[in-house]
Tab-separated table of C-alpha atoms in Angstrom:
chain	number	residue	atom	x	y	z
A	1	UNK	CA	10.379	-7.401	10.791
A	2	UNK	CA	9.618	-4.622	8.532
A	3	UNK	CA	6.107	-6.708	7.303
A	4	UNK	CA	5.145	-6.464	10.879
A	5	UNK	CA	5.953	-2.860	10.947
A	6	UNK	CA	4.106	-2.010	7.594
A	7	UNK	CA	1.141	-3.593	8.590
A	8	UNK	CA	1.246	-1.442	12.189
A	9	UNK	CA	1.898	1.906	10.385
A	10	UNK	CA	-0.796	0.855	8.028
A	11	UNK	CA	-3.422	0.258	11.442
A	12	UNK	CA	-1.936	3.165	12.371
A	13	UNK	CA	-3.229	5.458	9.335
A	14	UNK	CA	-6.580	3.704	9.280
A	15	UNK	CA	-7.417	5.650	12.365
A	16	UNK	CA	-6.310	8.872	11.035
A	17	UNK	CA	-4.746	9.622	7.302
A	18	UNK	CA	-3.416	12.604	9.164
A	19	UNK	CA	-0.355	11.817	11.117
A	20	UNK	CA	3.121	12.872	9.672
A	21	UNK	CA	5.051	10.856	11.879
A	22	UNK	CA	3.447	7.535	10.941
A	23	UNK	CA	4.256	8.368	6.861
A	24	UNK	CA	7.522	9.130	7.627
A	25	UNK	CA	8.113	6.082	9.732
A	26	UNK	CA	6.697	3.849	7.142
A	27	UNK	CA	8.707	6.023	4.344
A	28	UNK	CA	11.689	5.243	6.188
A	29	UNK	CA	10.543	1.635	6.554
A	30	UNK	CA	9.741	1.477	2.294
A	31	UNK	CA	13.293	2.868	1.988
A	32	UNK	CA	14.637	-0.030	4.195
A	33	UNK	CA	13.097	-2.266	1.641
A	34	UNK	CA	14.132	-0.451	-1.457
A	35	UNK	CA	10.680	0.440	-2.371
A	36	UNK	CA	11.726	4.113	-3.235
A	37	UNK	CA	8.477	5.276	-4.912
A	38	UNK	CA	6.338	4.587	-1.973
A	39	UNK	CA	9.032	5.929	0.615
A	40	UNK	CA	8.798	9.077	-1.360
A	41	UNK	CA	5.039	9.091	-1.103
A	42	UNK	CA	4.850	8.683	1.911
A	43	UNK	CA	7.602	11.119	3.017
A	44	UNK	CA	5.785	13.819	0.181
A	45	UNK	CA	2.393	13.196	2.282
A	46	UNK	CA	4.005	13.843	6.018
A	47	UNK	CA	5.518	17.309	3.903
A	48	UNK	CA	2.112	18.010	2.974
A	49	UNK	CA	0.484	17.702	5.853
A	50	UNK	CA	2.981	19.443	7.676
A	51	UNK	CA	4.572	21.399	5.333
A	52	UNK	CA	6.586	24.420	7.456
A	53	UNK	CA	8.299	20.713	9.284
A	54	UNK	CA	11.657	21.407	7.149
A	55	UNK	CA	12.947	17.832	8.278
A	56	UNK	CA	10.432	15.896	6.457
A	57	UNK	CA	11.798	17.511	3.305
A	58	UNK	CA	15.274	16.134	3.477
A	59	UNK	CA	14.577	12.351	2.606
A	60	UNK	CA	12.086	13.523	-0.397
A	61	UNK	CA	15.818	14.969	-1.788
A	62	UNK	CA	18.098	12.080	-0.654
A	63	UNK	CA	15.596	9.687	-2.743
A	64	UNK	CA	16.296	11.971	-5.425
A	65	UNK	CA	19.761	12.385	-5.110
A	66	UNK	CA	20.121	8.461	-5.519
A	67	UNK	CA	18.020	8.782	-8.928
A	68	UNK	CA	20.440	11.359	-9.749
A	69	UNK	CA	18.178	14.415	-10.128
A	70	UNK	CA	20.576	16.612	-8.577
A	71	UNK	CA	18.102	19.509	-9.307
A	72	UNK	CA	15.204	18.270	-7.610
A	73	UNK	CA	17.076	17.212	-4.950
A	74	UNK	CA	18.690	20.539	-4.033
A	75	UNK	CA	15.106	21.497	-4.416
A	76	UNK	CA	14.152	19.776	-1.272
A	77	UNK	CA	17.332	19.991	0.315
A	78	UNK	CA	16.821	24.133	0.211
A	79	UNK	CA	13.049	23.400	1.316
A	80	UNK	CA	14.843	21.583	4.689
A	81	UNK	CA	16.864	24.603	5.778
């Protein structure tokens, strides 16, 4: 139930905005639910907060891929070895 898991990531993040994993589990769970924008948010803050983590660049460039920004999304795609 992806609600159930949004609102657990979400608990999750109230006790500390500073854990990767739990933006890009939630990203992942946005993407499930076509929400695109927020998945990229959310995997753009887990790259920020751990930004020399080269995996947590390769979803920011599949979302772009999909929007067709081929540019940007080789962008990231470099950025994820």
């Amino acid at each position: 139930d992806y609600a159930a898991a949004l609102e657990q990531f979400d608990n999750a993040l109230d006790l500390s905005k500073d854990w990767a994993a739990v933006y890009v589990e939630r990203g992942r769970t946005y993407e499930a639910l076509t929400k695109n924008d927020r998945a990229r948010d959310d995997y753009a803050k887990a790259a920020q907060l751990e930004p020399t983590v080269a995996a947590h660049y390769l979803p920011i460039g599949v979302l772009l891929e999909k929007r067709e920004r081929f540019e940007d999304a080789l962008q990231e795609y470099n950025r994820s070895g």
